[in-house]
PDB file of C-alpha atoms in Angstrom:
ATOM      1  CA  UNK A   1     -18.595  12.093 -17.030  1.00 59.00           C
ATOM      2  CA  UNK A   2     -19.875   8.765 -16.535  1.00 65.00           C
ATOM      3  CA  UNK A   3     -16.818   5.781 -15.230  1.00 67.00           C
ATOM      4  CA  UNK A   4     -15.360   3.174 -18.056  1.00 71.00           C
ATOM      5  CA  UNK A   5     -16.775   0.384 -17.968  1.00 87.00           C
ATOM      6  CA  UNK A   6     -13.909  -1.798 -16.418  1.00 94.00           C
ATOM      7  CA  UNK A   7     -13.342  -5.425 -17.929  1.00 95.00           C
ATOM      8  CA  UNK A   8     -16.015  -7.616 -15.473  1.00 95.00           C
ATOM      9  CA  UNK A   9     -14.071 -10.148 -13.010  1.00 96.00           C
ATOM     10  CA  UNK A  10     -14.000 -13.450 -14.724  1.00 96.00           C
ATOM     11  CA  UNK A  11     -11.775 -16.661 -13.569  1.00 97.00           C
ATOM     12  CA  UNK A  12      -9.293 -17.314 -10.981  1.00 96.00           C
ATOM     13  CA  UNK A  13      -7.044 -17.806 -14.057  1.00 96.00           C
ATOM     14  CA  UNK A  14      -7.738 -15.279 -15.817  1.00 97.00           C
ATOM     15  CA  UNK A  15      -7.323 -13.018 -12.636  1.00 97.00           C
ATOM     16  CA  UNK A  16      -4.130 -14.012 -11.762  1.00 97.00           C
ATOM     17  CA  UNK A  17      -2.413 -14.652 -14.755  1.00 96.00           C
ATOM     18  CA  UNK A  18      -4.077 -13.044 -17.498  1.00 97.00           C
ATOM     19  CA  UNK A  19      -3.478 -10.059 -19.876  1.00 97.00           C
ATOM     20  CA  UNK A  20      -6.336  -7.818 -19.190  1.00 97.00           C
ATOM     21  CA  UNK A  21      -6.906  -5.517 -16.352  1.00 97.00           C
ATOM     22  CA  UNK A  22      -9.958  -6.767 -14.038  1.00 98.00           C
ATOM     23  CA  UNK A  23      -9.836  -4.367 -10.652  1.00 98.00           C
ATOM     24  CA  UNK A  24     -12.060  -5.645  -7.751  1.00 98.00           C
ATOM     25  CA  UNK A  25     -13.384  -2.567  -6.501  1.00 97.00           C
ATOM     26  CA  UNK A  26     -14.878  -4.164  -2.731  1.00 95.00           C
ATOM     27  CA  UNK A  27     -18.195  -3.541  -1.694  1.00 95.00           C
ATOM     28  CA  UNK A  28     -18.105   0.023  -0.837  1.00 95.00           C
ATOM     29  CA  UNK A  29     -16.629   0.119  -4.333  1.00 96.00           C
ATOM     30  CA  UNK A  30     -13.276   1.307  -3.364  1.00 97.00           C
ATOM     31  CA  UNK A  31      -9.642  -0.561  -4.243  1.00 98.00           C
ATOM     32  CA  UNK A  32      -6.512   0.656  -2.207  1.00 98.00           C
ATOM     33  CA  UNK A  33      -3.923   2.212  -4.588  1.00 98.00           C
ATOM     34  CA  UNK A  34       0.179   2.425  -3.231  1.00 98.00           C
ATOM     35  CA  UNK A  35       1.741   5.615  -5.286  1.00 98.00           C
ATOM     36  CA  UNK A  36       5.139   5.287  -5.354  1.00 98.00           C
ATOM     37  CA  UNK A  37       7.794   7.758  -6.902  1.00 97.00           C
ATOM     38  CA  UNK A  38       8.579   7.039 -10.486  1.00 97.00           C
ATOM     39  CA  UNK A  39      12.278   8.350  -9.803  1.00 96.00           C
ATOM     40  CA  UNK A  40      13.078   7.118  -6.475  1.00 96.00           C
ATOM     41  CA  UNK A  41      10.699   4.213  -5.347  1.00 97.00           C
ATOM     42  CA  UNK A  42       9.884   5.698  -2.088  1.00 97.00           C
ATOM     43  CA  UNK A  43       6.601   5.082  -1.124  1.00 98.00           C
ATOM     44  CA  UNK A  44       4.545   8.243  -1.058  1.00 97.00           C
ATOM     45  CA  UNK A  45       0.851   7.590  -0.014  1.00 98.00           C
ATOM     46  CA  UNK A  46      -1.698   5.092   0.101  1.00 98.00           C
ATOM     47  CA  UNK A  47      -5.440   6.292  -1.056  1.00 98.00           C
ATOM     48  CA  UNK A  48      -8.614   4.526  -2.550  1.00 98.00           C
ATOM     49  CA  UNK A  49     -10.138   4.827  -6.279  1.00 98.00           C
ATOM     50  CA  UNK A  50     -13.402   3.857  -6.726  1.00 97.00           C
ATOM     51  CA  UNK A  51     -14.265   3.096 -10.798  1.00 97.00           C
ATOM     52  CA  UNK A  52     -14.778   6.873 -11.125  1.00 96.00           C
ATOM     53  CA  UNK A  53     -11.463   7.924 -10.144  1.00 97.00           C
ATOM     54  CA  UNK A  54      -9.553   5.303 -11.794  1.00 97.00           C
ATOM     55  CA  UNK A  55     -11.201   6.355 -14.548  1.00 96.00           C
ATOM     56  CA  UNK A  56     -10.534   9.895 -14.285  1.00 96.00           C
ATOM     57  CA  UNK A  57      -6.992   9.268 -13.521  1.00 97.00           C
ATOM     58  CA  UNK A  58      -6.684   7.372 -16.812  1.00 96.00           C
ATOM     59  CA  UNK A  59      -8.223  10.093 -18.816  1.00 95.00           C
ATOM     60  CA  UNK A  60      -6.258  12.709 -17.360  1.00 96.00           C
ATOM     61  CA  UNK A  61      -2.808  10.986 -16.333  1.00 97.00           C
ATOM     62  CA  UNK A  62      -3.182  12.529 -13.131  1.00 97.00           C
ATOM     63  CA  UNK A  63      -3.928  10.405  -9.448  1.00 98.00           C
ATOM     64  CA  UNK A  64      -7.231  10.833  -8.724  1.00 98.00           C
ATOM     65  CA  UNK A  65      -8.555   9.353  -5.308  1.00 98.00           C
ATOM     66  CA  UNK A  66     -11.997   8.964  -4.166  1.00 98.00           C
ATOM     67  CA  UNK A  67     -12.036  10.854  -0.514  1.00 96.00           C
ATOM     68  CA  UNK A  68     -13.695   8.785   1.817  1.00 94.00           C
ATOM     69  CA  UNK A  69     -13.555  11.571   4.629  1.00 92.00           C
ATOM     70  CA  UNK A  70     -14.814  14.126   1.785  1.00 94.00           C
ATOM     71  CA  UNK A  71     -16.939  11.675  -0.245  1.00 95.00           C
ATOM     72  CA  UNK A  72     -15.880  13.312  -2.884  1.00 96.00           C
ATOM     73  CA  UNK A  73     -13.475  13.086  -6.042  1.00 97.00           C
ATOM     74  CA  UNK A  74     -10.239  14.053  -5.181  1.00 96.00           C
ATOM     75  CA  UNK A  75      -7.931  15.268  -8.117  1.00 97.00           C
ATOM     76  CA  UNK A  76      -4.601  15.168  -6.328  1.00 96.00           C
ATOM     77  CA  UNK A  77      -2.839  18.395  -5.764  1.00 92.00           C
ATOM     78  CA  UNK A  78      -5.984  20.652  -7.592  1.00 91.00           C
ATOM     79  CA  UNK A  79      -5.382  22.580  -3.783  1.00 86.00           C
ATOM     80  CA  UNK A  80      -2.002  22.730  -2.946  1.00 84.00           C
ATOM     81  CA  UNK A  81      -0.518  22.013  -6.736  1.00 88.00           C
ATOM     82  CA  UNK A  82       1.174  18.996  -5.684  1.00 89.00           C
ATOM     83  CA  UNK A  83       0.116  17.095  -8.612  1.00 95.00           C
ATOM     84  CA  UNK A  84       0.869  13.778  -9.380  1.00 97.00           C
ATOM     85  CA  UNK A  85       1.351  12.545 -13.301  1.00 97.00           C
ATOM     86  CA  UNK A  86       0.994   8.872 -13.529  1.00 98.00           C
ATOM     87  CA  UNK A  87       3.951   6.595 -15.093  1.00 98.00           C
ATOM     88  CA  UNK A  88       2.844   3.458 -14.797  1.00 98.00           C
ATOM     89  CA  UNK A  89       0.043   1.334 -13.505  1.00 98.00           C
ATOM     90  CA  UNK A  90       0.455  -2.065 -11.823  1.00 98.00           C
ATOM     91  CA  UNK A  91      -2.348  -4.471  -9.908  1.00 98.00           C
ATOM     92  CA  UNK A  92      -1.448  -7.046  -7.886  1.00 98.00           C
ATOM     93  CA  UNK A  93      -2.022 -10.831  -8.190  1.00 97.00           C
ATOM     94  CA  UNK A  94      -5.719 -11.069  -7.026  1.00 97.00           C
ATOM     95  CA  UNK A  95      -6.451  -7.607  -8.497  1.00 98.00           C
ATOM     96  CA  UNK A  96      -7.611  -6.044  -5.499  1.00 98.00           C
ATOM     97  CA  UNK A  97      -4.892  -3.313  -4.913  1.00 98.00           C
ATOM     98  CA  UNK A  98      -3.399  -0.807  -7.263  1.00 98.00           C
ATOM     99  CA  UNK A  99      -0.243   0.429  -7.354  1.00 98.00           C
ATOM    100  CA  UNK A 100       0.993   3.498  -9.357  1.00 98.00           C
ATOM    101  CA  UNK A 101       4.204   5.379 -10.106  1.00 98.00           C
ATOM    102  CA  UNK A 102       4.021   8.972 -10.034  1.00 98.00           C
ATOM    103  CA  UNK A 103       5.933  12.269 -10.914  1.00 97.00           C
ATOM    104  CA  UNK A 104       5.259  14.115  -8.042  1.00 94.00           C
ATOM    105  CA  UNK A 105       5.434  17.629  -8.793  1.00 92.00           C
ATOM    106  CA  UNK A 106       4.299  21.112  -7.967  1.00 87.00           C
ATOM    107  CA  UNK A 107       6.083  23.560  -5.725  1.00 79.00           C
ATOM    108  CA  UNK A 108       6.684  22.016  -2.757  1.00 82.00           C
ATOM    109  CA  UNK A 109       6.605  18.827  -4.496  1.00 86.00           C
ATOM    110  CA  UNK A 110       4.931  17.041  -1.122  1.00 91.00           C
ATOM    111  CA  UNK A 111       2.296  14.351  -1.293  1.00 93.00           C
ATOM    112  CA  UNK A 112       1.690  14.584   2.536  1.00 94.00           C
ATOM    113  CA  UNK A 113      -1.004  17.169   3.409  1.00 91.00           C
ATOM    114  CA  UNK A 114       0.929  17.778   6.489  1.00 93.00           C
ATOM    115  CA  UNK A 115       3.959  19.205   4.024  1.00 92.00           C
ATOM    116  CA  UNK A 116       6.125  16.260   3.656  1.00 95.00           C
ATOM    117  CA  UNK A 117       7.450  14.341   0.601  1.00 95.00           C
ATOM    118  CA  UNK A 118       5.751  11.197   2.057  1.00 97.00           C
ATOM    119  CA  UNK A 119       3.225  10.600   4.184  1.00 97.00           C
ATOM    120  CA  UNK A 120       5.195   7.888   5.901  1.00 98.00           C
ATOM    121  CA  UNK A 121       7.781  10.423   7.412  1.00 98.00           C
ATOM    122  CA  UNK A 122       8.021   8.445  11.026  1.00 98.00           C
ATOM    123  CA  UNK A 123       9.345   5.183  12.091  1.00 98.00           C
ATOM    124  CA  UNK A 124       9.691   3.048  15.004  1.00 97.00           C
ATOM    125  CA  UNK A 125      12.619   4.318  16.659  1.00 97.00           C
ATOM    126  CA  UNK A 126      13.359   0.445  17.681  1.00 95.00           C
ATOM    127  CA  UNK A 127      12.321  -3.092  16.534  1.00 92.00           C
ATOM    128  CA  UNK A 128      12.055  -3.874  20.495  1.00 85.00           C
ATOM    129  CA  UNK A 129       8.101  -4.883  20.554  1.00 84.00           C
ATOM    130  CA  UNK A 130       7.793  -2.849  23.798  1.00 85.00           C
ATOM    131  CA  UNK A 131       9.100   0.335  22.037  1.00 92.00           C
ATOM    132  CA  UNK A 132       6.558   2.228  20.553  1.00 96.00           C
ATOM    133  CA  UNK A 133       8.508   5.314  19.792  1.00 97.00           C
ATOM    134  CA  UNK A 134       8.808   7.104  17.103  1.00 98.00           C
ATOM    135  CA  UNK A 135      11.463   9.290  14.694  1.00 98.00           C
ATOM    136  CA  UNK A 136      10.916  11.424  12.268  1.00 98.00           C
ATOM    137  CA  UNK A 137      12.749  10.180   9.150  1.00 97.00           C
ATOM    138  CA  UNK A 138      11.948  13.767   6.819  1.00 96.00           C
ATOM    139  CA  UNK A 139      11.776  17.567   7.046  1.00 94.00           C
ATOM    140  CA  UNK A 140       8.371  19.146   6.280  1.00 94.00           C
ATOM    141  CA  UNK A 141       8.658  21.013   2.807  1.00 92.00           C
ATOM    142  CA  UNK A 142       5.883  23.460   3.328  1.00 87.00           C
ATOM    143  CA  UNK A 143       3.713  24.774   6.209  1.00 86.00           C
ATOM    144  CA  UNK A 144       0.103  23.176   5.350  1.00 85.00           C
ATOM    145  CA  UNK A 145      -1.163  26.660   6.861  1.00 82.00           C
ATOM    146  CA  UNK A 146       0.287  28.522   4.203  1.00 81.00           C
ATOM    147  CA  UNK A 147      -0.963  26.298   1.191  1.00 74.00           C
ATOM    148  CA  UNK A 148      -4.736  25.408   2.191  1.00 71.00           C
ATOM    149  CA  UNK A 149      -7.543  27.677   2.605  1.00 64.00           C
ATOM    150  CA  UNK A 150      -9.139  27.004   5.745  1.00 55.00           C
ATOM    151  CA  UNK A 151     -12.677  25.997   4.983  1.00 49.00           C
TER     152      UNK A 151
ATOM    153  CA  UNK B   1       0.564 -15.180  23.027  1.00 59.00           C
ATOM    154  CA  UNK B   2      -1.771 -12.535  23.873  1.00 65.00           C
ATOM    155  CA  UNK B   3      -0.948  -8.858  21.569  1.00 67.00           C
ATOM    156  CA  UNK B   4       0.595  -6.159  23.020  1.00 71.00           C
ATOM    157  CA  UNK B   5      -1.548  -3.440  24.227  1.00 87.00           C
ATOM    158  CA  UNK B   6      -0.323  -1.051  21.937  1.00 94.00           C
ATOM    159  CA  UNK B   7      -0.950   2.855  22.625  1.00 95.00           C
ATOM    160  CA  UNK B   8      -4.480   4.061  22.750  1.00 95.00           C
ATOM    161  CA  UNK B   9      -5.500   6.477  19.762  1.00 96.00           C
ATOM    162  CA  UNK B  10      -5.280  10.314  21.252  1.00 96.00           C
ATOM    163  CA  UNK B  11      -5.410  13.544  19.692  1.00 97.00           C
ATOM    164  CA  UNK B  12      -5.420  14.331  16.582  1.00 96.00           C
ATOM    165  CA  UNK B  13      -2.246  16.311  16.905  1.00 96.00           C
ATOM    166  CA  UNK B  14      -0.463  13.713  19.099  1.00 97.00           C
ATOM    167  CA  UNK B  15      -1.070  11.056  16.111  1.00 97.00           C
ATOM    168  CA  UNK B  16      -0.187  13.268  13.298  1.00 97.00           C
ATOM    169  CA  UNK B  17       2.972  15.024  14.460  1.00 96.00           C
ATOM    170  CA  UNK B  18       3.465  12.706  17.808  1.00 97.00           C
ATOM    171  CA  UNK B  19       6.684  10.662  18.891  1.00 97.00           C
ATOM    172  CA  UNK B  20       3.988   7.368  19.510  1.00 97.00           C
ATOM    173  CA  UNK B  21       2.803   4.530  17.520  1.00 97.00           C
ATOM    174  CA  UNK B  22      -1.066   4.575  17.595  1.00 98.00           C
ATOM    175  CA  UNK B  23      -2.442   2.415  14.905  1.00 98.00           C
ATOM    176  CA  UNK B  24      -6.088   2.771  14.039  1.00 98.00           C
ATOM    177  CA  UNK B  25      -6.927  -0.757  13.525  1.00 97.00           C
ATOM    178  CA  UNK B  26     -10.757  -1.024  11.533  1.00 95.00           C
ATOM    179  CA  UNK B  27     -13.627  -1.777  12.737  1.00 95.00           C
ATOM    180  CA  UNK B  28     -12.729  -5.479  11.673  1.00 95.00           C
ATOM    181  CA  UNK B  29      -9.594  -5.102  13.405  1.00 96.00           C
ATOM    182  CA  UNK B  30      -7.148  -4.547  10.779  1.00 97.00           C
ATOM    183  CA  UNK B  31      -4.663  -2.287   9.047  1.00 98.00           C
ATOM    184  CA  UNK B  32      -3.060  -2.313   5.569  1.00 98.00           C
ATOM    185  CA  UNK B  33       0.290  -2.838   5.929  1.00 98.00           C
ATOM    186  CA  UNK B  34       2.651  -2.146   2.655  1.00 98.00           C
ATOM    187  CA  UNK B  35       5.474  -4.060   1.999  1.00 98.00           C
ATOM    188  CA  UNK B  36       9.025  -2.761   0.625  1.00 98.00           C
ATOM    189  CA  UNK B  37      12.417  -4.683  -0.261  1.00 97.00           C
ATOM    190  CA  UNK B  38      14.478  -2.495   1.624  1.00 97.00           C
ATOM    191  CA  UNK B  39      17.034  -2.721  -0.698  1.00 96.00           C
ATOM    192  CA  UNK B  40      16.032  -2.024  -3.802  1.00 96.00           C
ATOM    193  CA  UNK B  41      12.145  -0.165  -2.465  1.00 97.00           C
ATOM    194  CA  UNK B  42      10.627  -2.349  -4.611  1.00 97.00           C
ATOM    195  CA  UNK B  43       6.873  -2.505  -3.347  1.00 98.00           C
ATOM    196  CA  UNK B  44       6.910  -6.534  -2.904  1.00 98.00           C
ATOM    197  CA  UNK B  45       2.959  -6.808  -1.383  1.00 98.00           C
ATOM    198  CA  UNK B  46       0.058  -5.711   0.162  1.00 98.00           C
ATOM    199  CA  UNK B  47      -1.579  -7.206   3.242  1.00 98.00           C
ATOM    200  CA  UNK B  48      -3.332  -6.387   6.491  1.00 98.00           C
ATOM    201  CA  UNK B  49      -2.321  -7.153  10.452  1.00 98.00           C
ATOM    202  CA  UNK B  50      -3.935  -6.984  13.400  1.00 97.00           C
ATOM    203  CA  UNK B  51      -2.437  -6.607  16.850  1.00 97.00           C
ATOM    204  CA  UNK B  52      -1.847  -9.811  17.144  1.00 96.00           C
ATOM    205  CA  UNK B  53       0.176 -10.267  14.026  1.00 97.00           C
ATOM    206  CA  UNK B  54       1.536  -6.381  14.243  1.00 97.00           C
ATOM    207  CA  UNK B  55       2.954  -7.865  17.905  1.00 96.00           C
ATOM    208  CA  UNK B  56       4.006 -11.117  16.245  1.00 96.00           C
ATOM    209  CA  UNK B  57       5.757  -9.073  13.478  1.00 97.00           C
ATOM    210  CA  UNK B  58       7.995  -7.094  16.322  1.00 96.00           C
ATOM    211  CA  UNK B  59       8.079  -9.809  18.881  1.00 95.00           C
ATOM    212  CA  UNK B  60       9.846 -11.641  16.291  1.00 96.00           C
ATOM    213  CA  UNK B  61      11.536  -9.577  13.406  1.00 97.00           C
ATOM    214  CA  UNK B  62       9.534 -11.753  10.870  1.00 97.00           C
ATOM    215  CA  UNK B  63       6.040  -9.868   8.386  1.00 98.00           C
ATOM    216  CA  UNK B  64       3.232 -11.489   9.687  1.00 98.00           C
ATOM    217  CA  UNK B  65      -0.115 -10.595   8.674  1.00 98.00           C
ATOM    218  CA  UNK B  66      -3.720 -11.738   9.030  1.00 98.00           C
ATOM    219  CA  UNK B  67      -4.635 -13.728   6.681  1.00 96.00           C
ATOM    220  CA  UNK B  68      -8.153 -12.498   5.687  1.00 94.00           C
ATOM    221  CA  UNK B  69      -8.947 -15.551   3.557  1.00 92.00           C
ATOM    222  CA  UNK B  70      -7.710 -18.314   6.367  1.00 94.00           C
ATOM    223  CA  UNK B  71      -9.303 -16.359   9.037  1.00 95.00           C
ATOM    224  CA  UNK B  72      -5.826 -16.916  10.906  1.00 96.00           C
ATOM    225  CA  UNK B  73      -2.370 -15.690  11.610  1.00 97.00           C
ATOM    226  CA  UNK B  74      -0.216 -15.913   8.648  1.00 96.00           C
ATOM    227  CA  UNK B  75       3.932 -15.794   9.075  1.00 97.00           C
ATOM    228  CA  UNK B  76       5.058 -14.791   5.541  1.00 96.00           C
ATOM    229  CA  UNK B  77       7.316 -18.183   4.137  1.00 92.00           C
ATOM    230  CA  UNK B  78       6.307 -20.467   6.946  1.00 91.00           C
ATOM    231  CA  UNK B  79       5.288 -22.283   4.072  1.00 86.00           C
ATOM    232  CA  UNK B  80       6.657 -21.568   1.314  1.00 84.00           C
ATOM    233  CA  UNK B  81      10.599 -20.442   3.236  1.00 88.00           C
ATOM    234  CA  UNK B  82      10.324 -17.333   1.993  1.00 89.00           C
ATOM    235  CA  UNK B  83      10.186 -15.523   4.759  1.00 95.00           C
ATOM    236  CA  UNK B  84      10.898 -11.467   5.205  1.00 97.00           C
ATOM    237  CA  UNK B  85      13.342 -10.184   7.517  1.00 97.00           C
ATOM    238  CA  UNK B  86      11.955  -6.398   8.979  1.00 98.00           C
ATOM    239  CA  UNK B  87      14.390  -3.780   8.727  1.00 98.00           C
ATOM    240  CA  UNK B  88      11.925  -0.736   9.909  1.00 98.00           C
ATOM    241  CA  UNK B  89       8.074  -0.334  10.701  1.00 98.00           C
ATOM    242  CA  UNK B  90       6.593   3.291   9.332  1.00 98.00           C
ATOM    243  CA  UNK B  91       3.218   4.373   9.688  1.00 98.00           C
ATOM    244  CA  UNK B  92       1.401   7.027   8.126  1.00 98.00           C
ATOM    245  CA  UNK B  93       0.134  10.675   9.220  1.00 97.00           C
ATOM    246  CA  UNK B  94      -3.197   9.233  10.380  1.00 97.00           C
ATOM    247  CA  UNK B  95      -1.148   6.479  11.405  1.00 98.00           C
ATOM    248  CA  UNK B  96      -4.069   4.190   9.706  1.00 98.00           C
ATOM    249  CA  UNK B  97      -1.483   2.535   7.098  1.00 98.00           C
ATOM    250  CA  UNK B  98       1.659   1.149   8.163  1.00 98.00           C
ATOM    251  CA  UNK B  99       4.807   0.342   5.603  1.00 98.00           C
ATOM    252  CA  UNK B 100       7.546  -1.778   6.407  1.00 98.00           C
ATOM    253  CA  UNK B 101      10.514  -2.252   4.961  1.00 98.00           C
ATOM    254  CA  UNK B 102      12.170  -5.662   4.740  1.00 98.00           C
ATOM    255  CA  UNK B 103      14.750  -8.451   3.477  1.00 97.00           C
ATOM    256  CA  UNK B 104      12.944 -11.166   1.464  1.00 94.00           C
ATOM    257  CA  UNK B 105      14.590 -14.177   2.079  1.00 92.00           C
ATOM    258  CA  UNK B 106      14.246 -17.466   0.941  1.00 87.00           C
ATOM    259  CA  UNK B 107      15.526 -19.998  -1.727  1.00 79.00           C
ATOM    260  CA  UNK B 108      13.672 -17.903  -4.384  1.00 82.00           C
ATOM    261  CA  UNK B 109      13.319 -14.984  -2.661  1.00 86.00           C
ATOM    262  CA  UNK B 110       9.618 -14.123  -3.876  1.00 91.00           C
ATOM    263  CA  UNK B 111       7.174 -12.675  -2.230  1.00 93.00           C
ATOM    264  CA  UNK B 112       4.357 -13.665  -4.397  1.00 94.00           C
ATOM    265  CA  UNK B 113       2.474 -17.051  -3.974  1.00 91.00           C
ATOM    266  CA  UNK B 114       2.438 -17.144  -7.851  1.00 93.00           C
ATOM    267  CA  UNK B 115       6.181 -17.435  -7.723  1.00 92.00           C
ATOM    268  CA  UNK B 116       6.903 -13.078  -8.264  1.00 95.00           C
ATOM    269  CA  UNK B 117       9.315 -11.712  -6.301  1.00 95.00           C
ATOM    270  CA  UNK B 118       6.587  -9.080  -6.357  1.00 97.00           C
ATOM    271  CA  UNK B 119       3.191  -9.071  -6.411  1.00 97.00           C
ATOM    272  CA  UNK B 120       2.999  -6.752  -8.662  1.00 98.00           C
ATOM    273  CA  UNK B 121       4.076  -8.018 -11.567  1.00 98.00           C
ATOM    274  CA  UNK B 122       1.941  -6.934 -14.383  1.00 98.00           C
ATOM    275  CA  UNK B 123       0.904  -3.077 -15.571  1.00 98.00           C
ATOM    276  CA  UNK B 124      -1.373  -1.420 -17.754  1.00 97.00           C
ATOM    277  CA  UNK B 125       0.456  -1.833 -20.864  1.00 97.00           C
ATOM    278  CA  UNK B 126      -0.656   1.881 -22.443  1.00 94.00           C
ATOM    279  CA  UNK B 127      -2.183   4.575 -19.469  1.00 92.00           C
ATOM    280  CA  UNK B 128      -4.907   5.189 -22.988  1.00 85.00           C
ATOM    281  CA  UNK B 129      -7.995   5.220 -20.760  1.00 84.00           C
ATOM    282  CA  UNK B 130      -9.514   2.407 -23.067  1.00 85.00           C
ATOM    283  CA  UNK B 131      -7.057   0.221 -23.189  1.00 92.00           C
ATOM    284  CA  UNK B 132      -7.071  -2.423 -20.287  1.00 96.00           C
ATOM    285  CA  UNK B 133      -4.482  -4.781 -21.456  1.00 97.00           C
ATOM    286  CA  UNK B 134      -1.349  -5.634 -18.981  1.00 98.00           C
ATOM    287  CA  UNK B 135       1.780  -6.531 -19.569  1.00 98.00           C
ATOM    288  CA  UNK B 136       4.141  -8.762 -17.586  1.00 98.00           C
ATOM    289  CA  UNK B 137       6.958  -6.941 -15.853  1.00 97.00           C
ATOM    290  CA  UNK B 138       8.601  -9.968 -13.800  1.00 96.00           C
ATOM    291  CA  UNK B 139       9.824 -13.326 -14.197  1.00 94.00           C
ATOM    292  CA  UNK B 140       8.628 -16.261 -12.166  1.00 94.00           C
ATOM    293  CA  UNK B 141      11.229 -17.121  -9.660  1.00 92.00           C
ATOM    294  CA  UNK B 142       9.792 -20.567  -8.975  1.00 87.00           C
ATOM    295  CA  UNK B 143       6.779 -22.820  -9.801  1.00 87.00           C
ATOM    296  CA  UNK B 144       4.321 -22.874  -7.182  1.00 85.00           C
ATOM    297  CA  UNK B 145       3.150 -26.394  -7.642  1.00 82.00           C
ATOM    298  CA  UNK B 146       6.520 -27.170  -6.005  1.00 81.00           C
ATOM    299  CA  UNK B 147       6.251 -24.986  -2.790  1.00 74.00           C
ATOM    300  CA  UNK B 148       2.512 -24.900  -1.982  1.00 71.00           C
ATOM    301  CA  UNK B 149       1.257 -28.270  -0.677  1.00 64.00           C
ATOM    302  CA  UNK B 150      -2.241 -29.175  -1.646  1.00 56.00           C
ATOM    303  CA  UNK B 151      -4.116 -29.087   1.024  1.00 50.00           C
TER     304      UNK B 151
END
């Protein structure tokens, strides 16, 4: 199915304080999209859409990326069942970043492809600027092994 | 102040499920960096840093990105006072994203140069794939006029 059509950029105005939704995709036609948990706010992965996936996560209610390491669509969760069903949608002032609020569900109910709730599962174990160490802030839900096929 | 040297990209294993900080900085230098209230996990922005800025950032506790439109480094509310206080630096399993989480300070404690505490402060006001109008989910905290000097 061909993408919608998405409202054409138009002023700086407009953009920034306007009612209608006017994405910049950049020119390898991708725009960064945050998903955040609807429930809890954490942060669970950062992905690009290009105009198809946005629009097929519209149509469907469910995150849809645009693989860059694939080239491919990529329907969240269509391997491991980790789906995600869209809440909300937000864009930022400029329009240049997405960010959406998700039920994450399926069985393990992991966005991370390495079996954790959130890709951003490690932090700098110190502030000190010559400390780059760092903890492990979650417990793996699955064992990626188990959940996708080797290909 | 010259940037740290921070640790050289490995293995794949070492940056996925390894105790270092390797950030993949782009080709033009730069990594998306997410930005949470660490209070309430409200996702206040979206940005990039370099090393030089990622260094800044831990040399002194205060966000500072790159400023991709100044072509310079750019210390969140050296302007404006708003400046953000980091509480912790994640990164992601690639370790090509990195979130932090901060205070946001200032006398109107907005992130936003429009005068949002977020950035994000509109969303699709119905996820109907054909309807593209937003809705305002914020109130202005302060009048930018005021802040921003012209320059």
């Amino acid at each position: 199915m061909n993408p919608p059509s998405f409202p054409a950029r138009t002023t700086h105005e407009e953009i920034e304080h306007g009612n209608t939704l006017q994405p910049k995709f950049g020119p390898d036609g991708l725009i960064p999209c945050i998903t955040q948990d609807a429930a809890t706010g954490q942060v669970l992965m950062f992905a690009f859409m290009n105009a198809e996936s946005l629009g097929h996560t519209l149509r469907t209610g469910r995150a849809t990326y645009w693989s860059r390491s694939r080239n491919k669509l990529w329907v969240k969760g269509e391997e491991s069942g980790n789906v995600q069903v869209v809440r909300e949608l937000y864009t930022d002032c400029d329009q240049d970043v997405l960010l959406i609020k998700v039920d994450q569900t399926g069985a393990a109910n992991a966005a991370c492809h390495n079996g954790f709730k959130s890709c951003f599962y490690r932090r700098l174990t110190s502030l000190d600027s010559a400390d780059f160490r760092l903890e492990f802030t979650a417990e793996r839900l699955f064992d990626p092994a188990t959940v996708y096929k080797k290909k």
